[in-house]
C-alpha positions as MATLAB code, in Angstrom:
seq = 'XXXXXXXXXXXXXXXXXXXXXXXXXXXXXXXXXXXXXXXXXXXXXXXXXXXXXXXXXXXXXXXXXXXXXXXXXXXXXXXXXXXXXXXXXXXXXXXXXXXXXX';
ca = [
     -23.289   -3.372    3.632;
     -22.424   -4.620    7.116;
     -20.912   -7.791    5.681;
     -18.995   -5.836    3.027;
     -17.609   -3.456    5.655;
     -16.446   -6.394    7.783;
     -14.695   -8.010    4.807;
     -12.985   -4.729    3.925;
     -11.860   -4.319    7.546;
     -10.303   -7.797    7.461;
      -8.469   -7.014    4.230;
      -7.389   -3.601    5.518;
      -5.954   -5.151    8.665;
      -4.225   -7.875    6.653;
      -2.604   -5.376    4.289;
      -1.646   -3.066    7.164;
       0.230   -5.988    8.750;
       1.880   -6.922    5.434;
       3.048   -3.356    4.813;
       4.259   -2.934    8.377;
       6.310   -6.140    8.091;
       7.793   -4.858    4.822;
       8.987   -1.655    6.505;
       6.337    0.870    5.524;
       4.903    3.434    7.922;
       1.190    3.307    7.171;
      -1.757    5.554    7.836;
      -4.817    3.516    8.885;
      -7.817    4.537    6.778;
     -11.049    5.220    8.620;
     -13.411    4.708    5.689;
     -11.424    4.471    2.474;
     -10.493    1.273    0.622;
      -6.835    2.174    0.287;
      -3.820    2.654    2.551;
      -1.383    5.529    2.212;
       2.141    4.471    3.135;
       5.249    6.525    3.805;
       8.240    5.401    1.733;
      10.818    7.767    3.219;
      12.826    4.917    4.733;
      13.441    3.127    1.448;
      15.919    5.605   -0.035;
      14.229    6.403   -3.343;
      14.219    9.858   -4.919;
      10.418   10.060   -4.983;
       7.160    8.139   -5.033;
       7.163    7.617   -8.790;
      10.613    6.007   -8.767;
       9.584    3.793   -5.866;
       6.272    2.784   -7.479;
       8.127    1.901  -10.676;
      10.636   -0.170   -8.655;
       7.776   -2.043   -6.971;
       6.252   -3.012  -10.310;
       9.483   -3.885  -12.113;
      11.441   -5.626   -9.342;
       8.934   -6.712   -6.712;
       5.780   -7.431   -8.735;
       3.413   -5.247   -6.699;
       1.595   -2.188   -8.027;
       0.924    0.979   -6.043;
      -0.085    4.503   -7.012;
       2.357    7.370   -6.400;
       1.011    9.587   -3.636;
       1.948   12.770   -5.473;
      -1.027   12.124   -7.789;
      -3.394   13.106   -4.975;
      -1.938   16.505   -4.038;
      -2.323   19.876   -5.745;
       1.404   20.335   -5.092;
       2.912   16.924   -5.984;
       5.869   17.551   -3.669;
       3.509   17.195   -0.710;
       2.869   13.536   -1.609;
       6.256   12.578   -3.002;
       6.996   10.471    0.102;
       3.742    8.460   -0.117;
       2.276    5.642   -2.152;
      -1.237    4.223   -2.119;
      -2.174    0.547   -1.898;
      -5.760   -0.688   -2.419;
      -6.982   -3.605   -0.329;
     -10.286   -4.800   -1.914;
      -8.473   -7.827   -3.327;
      -8.768  -11.593   -2.982;
      -6.986  -12.957    0.072;
      -4.753  -14.937   -2.274;
      -3.692  -11.722   -3.996;
      -2.870  -10.057   -0.672;
      -0.869  -13.125    0.402;
       1.065  -13.057   -2.871;
       1.803   -9.360   -2.279;
       3.138  -10.252    1.187;
       5.523  -12.810   -0.329;
       6.709  -10.331   -2.943;
       7.105   -7.398   -0.543;
       9.496   -9.461    1.568;
      12.027   -8.751   -1.211;
      12.216   -5.169    0.040;
      13.890   -6.295    3.268;
      16.663   -8.199    1.478;
];
């Protein structure tokens, strides 16, 4: 498990950097395999609209944060990205997320 934890840490740090560069405000997980990111600065009505935009126009999938709250409004400014991916997949996501800054 030590090796697995180290590999997850590397991927977490890589995705944190990618998301930061793309303009997200991220919350560093302490033990989870996903990153919650604040989307308030992107100007979308809610997390579902933003997640749909990511898939349709950017080519990156994320889960709307409202799915994880008993009152969906509490998570409507968040989306969740998972990082247990191949490095190539994370690099491709970085290339695609650069479209958000254009």
